[in-house]
CSV table of C-alpha atoms and ligand atoms in Angstrom, one decimal:
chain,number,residue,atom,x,y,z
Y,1,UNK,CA,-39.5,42.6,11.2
Y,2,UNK,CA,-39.5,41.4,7.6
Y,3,UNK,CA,-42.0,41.9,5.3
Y,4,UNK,CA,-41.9,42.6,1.7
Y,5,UNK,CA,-37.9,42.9,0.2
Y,6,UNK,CA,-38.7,45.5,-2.4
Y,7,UNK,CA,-37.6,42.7,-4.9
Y,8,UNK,CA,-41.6,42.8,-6.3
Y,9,UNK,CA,-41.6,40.9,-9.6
Y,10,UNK,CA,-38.5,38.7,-8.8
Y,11,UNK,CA,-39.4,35.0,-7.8
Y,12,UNK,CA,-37.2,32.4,-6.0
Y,13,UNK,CA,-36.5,30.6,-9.0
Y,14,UNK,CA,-35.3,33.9,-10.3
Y,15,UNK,CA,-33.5,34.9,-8.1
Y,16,UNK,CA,-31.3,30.9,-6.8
Y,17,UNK,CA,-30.8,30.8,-10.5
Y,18,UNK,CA,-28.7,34.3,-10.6
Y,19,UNK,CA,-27.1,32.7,-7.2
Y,20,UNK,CA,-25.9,29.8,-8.7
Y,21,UNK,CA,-28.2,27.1,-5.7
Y,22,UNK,CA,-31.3,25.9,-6.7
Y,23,UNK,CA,-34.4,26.1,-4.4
Y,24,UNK,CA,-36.8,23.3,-4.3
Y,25,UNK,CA,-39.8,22.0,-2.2
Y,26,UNK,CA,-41.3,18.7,-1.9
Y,27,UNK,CA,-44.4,17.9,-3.6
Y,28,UNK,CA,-47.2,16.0,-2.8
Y,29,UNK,CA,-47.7,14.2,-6.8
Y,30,UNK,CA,-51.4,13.4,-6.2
Y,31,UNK,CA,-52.0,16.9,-5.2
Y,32,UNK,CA,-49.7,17.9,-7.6
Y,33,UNK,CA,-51.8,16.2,-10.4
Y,34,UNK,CA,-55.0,17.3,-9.4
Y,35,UNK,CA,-54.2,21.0,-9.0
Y,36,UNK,CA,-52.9,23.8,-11.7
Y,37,UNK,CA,-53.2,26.1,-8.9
Y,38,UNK,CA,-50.4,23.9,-6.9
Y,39,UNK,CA,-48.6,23.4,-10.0
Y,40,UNK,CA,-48.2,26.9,-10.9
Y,41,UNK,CA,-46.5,28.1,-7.6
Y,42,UNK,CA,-44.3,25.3,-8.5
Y,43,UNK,CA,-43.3,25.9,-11.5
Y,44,UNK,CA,-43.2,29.8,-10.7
Y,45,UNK,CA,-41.4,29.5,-8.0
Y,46,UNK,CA,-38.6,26.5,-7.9
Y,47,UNK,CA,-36.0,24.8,-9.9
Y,48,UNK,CA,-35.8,21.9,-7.7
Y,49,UNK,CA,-38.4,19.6,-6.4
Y,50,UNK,CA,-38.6,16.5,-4.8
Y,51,UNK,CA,-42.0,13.6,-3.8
Y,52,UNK,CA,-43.2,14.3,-0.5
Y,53,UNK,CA,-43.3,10.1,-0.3
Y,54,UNK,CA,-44.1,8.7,-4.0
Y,55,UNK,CA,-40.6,8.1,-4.7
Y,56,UNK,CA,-40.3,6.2,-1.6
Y,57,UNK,CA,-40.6,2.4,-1.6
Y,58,UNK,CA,-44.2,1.5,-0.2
Y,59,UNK,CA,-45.0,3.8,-3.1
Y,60,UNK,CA,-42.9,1.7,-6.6
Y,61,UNK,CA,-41.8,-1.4,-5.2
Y,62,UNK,CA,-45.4,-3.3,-5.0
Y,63,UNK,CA,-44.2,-6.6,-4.9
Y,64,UNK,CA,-40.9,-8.8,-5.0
Y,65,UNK,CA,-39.9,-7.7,-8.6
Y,66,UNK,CA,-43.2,-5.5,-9.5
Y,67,UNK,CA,-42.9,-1.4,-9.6
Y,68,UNK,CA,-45.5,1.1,-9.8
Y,69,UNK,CA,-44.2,3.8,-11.7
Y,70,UNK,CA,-47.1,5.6,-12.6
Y,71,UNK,CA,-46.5,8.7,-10.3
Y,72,UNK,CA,-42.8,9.1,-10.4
Y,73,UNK,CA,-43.3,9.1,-14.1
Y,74,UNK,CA,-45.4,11.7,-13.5
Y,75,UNK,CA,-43.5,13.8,-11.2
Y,76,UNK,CA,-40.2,13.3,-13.7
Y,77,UNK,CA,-42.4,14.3,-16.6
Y,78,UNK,CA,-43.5,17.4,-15.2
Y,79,UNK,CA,-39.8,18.1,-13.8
Y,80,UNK,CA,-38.2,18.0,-17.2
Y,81,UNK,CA,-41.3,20.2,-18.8
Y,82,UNK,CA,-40.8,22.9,-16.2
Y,83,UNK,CA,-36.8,23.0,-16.4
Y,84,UNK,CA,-36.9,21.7,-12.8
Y,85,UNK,CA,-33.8,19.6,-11.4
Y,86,UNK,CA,-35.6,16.4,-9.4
Y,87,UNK,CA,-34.2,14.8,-5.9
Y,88,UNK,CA,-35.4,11.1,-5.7
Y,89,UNK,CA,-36.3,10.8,-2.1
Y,90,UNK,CA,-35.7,8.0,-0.7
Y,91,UNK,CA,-34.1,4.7,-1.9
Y,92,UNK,CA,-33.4,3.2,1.7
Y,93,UNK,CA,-35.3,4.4,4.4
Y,94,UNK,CA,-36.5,2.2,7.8
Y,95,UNK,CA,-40.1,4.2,7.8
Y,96,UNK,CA,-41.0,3.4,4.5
Y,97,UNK,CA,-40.3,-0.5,3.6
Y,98,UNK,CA,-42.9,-2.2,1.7
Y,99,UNK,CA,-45.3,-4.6,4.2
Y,100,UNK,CA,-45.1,-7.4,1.9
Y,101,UNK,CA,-41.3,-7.1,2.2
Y,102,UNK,CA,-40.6,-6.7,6.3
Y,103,UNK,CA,-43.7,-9.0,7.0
Y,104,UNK,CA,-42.3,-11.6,4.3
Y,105,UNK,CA,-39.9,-14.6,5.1
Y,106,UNK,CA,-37.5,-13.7,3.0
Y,107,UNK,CA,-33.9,-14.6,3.5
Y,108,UNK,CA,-30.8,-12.3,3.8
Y,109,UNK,CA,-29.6,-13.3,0.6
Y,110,UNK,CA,-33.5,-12.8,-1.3
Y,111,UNK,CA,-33.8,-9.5,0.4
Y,112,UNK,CA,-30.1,-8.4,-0.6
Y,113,UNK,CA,-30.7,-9.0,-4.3
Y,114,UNK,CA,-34.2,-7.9,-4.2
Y,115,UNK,CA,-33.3,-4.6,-2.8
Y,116,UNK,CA,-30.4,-4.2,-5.3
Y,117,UNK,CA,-32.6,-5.1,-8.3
Y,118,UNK,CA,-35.3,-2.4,-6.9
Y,119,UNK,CA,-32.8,-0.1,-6.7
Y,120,UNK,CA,-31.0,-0.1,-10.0
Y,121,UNK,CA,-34.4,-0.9,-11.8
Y,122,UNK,CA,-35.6,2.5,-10.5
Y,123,UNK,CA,-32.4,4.6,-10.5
Y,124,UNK,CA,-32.0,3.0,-14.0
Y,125,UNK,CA,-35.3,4.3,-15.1
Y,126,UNK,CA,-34.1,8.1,-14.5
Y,127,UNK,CA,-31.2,7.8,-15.8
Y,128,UNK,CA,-30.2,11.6,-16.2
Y,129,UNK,CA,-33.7,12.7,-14.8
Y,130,UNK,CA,-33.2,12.6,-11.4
Y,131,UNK,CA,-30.0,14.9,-10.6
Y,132,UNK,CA,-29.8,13.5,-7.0
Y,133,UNK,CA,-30.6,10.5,-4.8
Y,134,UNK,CA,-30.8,10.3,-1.1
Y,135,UNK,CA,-30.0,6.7,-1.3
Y,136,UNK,CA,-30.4,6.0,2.5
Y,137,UNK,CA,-31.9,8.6,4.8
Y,138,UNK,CA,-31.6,8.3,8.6
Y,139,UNK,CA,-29.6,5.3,9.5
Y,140,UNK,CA,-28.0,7.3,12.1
Y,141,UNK,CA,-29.0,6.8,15.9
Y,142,UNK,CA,-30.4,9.8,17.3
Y,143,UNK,CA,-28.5,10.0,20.4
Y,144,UNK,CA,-25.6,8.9,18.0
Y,145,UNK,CA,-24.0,6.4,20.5
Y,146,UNK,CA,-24.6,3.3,18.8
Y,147,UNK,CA,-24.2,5.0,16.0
Y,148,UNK,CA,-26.5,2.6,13.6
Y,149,UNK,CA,-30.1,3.0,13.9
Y,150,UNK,CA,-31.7,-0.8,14.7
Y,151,UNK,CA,-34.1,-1.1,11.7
Y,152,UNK,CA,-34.8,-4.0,9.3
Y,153,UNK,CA,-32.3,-3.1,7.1
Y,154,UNK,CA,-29.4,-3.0,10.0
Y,155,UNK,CA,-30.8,-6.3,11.4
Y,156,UNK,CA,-31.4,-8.4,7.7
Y,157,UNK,CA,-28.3,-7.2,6.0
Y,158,UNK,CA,-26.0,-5.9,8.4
Y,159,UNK,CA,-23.7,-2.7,8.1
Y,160,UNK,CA,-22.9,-3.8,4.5
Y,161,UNK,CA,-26.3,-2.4,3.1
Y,162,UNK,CA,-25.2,1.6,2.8
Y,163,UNK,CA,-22.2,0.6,1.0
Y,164,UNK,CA,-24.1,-1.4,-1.4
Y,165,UNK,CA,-27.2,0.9,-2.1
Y,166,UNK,CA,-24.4,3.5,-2.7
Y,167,UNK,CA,-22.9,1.3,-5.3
Y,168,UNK,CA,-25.5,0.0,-7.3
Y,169,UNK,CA,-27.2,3.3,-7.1
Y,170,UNK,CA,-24.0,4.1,-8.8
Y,171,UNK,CA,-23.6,1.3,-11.7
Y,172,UNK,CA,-27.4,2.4,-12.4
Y,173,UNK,CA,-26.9,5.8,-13.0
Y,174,UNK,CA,-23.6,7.5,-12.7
Y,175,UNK,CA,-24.5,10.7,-13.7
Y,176,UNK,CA,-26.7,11.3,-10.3
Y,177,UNK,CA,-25.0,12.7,-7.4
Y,178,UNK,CA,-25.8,10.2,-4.4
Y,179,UNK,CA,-26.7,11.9,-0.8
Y,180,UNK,CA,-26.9,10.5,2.7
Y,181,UNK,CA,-29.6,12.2,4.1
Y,182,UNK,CA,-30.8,12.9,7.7
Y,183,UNK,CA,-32.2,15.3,10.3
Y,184,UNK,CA,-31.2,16.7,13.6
Y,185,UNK,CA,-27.2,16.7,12.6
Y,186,UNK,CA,-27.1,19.9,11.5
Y,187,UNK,CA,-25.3,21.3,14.7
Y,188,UNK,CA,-21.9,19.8,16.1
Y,189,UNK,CA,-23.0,16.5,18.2
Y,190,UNK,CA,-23.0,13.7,18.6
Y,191,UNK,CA,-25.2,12.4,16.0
Y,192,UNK,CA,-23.4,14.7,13.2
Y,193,UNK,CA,-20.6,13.4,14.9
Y,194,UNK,CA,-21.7,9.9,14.0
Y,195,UNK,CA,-22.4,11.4,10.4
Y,196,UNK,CA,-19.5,12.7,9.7
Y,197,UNK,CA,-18.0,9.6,10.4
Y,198,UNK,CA,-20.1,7.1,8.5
Y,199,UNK,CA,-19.7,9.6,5.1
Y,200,UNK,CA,-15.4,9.5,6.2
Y,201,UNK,CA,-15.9,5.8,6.3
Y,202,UNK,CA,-17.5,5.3,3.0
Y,203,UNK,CA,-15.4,7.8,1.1
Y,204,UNK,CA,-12.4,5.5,2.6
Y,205,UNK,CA,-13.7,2.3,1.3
Y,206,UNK,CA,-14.2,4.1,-1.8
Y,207,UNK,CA,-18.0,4.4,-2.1
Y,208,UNK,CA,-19.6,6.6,-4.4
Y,209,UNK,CA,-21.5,9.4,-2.0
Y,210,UNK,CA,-20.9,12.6,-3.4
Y,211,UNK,CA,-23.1,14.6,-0.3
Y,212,UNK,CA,-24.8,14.8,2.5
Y,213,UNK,CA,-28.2,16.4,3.2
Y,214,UNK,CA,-29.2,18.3,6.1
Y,215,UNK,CA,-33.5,18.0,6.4
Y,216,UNK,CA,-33.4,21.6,8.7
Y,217,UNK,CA,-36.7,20.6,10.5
Y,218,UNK,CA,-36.8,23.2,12.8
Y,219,UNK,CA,-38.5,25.5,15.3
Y,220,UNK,CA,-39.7,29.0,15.1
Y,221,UNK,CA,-37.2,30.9,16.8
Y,222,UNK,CA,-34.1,28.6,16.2
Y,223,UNK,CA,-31.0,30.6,14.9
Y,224,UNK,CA,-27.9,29.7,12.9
Y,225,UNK,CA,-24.6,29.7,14.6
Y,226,UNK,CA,-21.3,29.1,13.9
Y,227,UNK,CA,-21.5,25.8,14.5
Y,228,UNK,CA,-23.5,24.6,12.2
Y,229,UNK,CA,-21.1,26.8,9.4
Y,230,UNK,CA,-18.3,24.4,11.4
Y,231,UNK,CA,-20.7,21.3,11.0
Y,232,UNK,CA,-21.5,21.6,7.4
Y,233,UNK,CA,-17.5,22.9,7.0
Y,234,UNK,CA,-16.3,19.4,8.1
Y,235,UNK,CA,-18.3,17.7,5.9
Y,236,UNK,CA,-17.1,20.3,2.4
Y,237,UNK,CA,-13.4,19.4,3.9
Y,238,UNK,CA,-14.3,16.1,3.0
Y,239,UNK,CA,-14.2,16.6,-0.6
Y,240,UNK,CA,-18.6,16.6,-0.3
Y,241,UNK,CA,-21.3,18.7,-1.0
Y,242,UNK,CA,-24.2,19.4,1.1
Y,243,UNK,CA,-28.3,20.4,0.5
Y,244,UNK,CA,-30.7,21.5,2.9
Y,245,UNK,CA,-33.4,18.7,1.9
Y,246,UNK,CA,-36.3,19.1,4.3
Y,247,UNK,CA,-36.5,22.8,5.3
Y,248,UNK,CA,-39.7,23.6,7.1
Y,249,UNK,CA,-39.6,26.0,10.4
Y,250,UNK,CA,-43.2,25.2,12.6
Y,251,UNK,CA,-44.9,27.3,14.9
Y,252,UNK,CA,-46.3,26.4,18.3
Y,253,UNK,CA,-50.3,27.2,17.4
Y,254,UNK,CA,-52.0,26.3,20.7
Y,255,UNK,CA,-50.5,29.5,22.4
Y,256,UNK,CA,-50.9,31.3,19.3
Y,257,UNK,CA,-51.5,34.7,20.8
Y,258,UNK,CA,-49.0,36.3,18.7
Y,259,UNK,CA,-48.7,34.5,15.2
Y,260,UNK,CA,-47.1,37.6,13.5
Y,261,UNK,CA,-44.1,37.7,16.3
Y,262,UNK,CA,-43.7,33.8,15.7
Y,263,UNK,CA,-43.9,34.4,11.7
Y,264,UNK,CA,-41.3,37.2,12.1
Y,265,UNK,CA,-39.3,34.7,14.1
Y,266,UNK,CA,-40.1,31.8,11.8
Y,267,UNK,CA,-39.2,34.5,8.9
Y,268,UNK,CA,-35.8,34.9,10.2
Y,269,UNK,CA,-34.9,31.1,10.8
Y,270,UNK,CA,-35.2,30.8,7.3
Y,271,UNK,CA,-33.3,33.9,6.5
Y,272,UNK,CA,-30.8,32.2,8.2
Y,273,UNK,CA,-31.2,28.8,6.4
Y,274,UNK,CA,-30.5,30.7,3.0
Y,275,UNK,CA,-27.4,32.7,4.0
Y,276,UNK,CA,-26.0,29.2,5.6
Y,277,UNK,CA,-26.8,28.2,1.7
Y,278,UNK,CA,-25.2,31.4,0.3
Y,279,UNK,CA,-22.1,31.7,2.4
Y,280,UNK,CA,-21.1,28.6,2.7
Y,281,UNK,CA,-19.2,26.3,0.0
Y,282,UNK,CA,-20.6,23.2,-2.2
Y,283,UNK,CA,-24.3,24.3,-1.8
Y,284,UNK,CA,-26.3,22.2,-4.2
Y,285,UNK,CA,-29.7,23.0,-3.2
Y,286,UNK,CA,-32.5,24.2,-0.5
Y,287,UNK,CA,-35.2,22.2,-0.8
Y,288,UNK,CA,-38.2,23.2,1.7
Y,289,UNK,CA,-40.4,20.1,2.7
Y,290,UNK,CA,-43.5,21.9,0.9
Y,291,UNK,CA,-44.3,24.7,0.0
Y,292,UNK,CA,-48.0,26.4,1.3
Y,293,UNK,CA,-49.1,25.8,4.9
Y,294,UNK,CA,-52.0,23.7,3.5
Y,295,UNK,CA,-50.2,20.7,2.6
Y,296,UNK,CA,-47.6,20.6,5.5
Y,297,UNK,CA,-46.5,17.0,7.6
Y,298,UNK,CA,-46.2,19.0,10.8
Y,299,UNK,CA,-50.2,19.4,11.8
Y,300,UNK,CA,-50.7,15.4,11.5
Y,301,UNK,CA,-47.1,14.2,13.0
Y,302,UNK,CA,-46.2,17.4,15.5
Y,303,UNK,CA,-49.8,17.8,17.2
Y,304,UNK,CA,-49.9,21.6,18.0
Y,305,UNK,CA,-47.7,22.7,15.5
Y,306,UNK,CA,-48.2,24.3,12.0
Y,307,UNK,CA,-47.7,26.8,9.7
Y,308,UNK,CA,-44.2,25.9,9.0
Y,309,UNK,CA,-43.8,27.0,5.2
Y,310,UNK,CA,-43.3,30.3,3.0
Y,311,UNK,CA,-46.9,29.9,1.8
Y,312,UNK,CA,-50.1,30.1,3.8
Y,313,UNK,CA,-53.0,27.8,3.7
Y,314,UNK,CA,-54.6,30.2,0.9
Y,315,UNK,CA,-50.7,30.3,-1.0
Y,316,UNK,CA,-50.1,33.7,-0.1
Y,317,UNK,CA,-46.3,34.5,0.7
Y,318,UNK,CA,-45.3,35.3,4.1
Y,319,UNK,CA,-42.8,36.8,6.0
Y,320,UNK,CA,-40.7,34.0,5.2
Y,321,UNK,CA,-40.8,34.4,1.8
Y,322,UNK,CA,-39.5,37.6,1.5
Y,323,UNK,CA,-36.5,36.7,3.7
Y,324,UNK,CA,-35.9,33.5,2.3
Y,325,UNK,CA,-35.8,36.0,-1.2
Y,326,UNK,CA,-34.2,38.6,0.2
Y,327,UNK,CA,-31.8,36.5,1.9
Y,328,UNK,CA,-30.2,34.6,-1.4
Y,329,UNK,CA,-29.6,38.3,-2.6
Y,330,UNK,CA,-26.0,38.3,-1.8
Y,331,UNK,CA,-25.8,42.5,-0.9
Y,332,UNK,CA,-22.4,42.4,0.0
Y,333,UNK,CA,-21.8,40.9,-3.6
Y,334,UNK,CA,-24.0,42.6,-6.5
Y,335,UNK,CA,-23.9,39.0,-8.2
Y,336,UNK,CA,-27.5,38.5,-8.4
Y,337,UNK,CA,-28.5,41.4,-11.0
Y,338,UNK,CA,-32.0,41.4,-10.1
Y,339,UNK,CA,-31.1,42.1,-6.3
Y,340,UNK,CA,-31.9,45.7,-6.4
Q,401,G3I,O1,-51.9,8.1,0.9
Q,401,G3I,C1,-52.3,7.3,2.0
Q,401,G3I,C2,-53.9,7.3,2.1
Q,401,G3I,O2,-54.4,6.6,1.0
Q,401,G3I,C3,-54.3,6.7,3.4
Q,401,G3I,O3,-55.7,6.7,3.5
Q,401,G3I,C4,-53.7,7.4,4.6
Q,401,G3I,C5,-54.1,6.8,5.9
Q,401,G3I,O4,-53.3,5.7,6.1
Q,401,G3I,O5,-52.2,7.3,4.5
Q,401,G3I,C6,-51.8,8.0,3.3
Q,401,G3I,O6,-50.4,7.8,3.2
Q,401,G3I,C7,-49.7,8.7,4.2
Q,401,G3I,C8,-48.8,9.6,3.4
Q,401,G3I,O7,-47.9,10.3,4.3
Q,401,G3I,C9,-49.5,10.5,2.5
Q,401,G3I,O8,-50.3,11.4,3.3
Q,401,G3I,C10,-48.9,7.7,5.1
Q,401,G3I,O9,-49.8,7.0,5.9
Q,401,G3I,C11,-48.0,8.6,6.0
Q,401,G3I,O10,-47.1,7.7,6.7
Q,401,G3I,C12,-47.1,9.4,5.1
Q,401,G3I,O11,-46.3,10.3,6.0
Q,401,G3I,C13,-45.1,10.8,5.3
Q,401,G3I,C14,-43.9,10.4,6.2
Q,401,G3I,O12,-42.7,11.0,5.7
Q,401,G3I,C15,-43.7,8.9,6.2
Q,401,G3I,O13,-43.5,8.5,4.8
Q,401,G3I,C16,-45.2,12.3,5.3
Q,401,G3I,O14,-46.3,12.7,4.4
Q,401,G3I,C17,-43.9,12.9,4.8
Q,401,G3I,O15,-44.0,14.4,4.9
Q,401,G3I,C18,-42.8,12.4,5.7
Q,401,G3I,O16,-41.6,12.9,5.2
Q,401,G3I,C19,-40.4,12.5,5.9
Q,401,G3I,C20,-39.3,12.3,4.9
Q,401,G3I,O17,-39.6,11.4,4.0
Q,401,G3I,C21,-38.0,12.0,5.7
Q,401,G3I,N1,-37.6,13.0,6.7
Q,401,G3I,C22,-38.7,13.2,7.6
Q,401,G3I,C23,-40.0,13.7,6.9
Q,401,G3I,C24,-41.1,14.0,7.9
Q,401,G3I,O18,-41.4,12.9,8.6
């Protein structure tokens, strides 16, 4: 059982700061805007953040050359004010493609230059704000067989389009460190099989990726093993670094009859999560995806589920938090001086 770590005072930011890996959440920027209460546990708390979706495409690229930068600006202003290091999240992703773009007639060639022009005009525009792109997230099959995933991208431009993004992500700001980003391949498998291999193959043809992040969507209960050390190991022996991007750890609610056991379990997959982080090399982040239970995904796309971040609905910490704080204490190592 894990409650409160006897670190009172110390906050996360404090505390991944003295540990040398940052610890972020996603935000939702119209929330974020609208609340100081939401923006205070951000800025309290983390020294990484990243948009929930207003960085994603549907969000900027508004028509064939036109961008809506209104809330990324935003977002980027309020990073650099707090001393916050920003994830732009994500350039090429198959859920979130502009309508007027996959409904258009465009050709391979139009959508090609189109897509590079949208991505270096806004990688250009946070040039040195943004520390670190996922420039394609989940192109993977999940049963890893194929191992593409059939999407628009796949189908208009062929297998050409990762290497590419990668690139002129690159020419537009090379300053950012550039991520392939996905979920479920943070065990050995077949899909983190099909990872490893895509990052091997791009590193060989000389692309500029410089990591791979693991989203850690997960269950109450779930446990870290040695093979995910030996999956994430793989990838570091590759000359990469790794985040976790996406953290959140849900709990069944329907059969809620004991919500402090699944919290205490809930509690200890994220203890887990950090000492992954701690103990293993090239960490460059845990990013949760959120922050308080009241603005969560899970309840609206996992029917059922909830209460899958370190806040509650009313942002009071839970178990989680303290082990997720207690947890990037390094005991063994007194490096973190406000460990006690
Ligand atoms: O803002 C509009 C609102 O104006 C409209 O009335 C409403 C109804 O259509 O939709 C609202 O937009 C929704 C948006 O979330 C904001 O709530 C979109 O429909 C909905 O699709 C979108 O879902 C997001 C999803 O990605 C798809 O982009 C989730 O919030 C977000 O948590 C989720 O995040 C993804 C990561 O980007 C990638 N990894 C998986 C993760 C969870 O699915």
């Amino acid at each position: 059982m894990i409650r409160n770590d006897g670190h009172d005072g110390a906050h996360l930011r404090d505390i991944s700061r003295a540990a040398g890996i940052p610890i972020g959440c996603a935000v939702d920027v119209d929330v974020l805007r609208q609340s100081e209460r939401y923006r205070e546990v951000v800025r309290r708390e983390f020294n990484m953040c990243v948009a929930e979706n207003h960085f994603k495409a549907p969000w900027v690229w508004t028509g064939p050359e036109t961008y809506d930068f209104s809330s990324t600006d935003y977002l980027a202003d309020f990073a650099i004010k707090n001393d916050i290091l920003l994830r732009g999240h994500a350039l090429i992703w198959h859920s979130a493609i502009p309508s007027w773009l996959e409904n258009g007639s465009f050709s391979k060639e139009e959508v090609r230059e189109l897509l590079k022009r949208y991505i270096q005009a806004l990688v250009g525009r946070y040039r040195g704000v943004v520390s670190t792109w996922d420039v394609v997230n989940e192109a993977i099959d999940d049963e890893g067989s194929c191992p593409w995933r059939d999407t628009f991208w796949l189908n208009t431009l062929g297998r050409g389009y990762i290497a590419d993004a990668f690139r002129w992500a690159h020419e537009a700001d090379p300053t950012a460190k550039l991520y392939y980003n996905d979920y479920e391949a943070e065990d050995l498998g077949p899909k983190s099989n099909s990872v490893y291999s895509l990052v091997r193959e791009l590193l060989d043809d000389t692309v500029p990726i410089h990591g791979v992040g693991y989203q850690y969507h997960l269950i109450a209960g779930w446990r870290a093993g040695q093979h995910n050390r030996d999956c994430i190991q793989r990838i570091v022996d590759l000359g990469l670094e790794w985040q976790v991007t996406e953290c959140d750890i849900r709990i069944q609610l329907e059969d809620a009859d004991d919500v402090s056991e699944k919290r205490d379990a809930q509690a200890e997959g994220y203890w887990d999560v950090a000492r992954l982080c701690r103990t293993l090399p090239r960490c460059e982040g845990l990013v949760m995806w959120g922050f308080t239970d009241a603005y969560s995904w899970i309840p609206g796309f996992r029917k059922g589920w909830g209460e899958a971040l370190i806040f509650d609905e009313a942002y009071a910490p839970k178990p989680a938090y303290f082990a997720l704080r207690s947890a990037l204490c390094d005991h063994s190592v007194r490096s973190v001086a406000i460990c006690i």
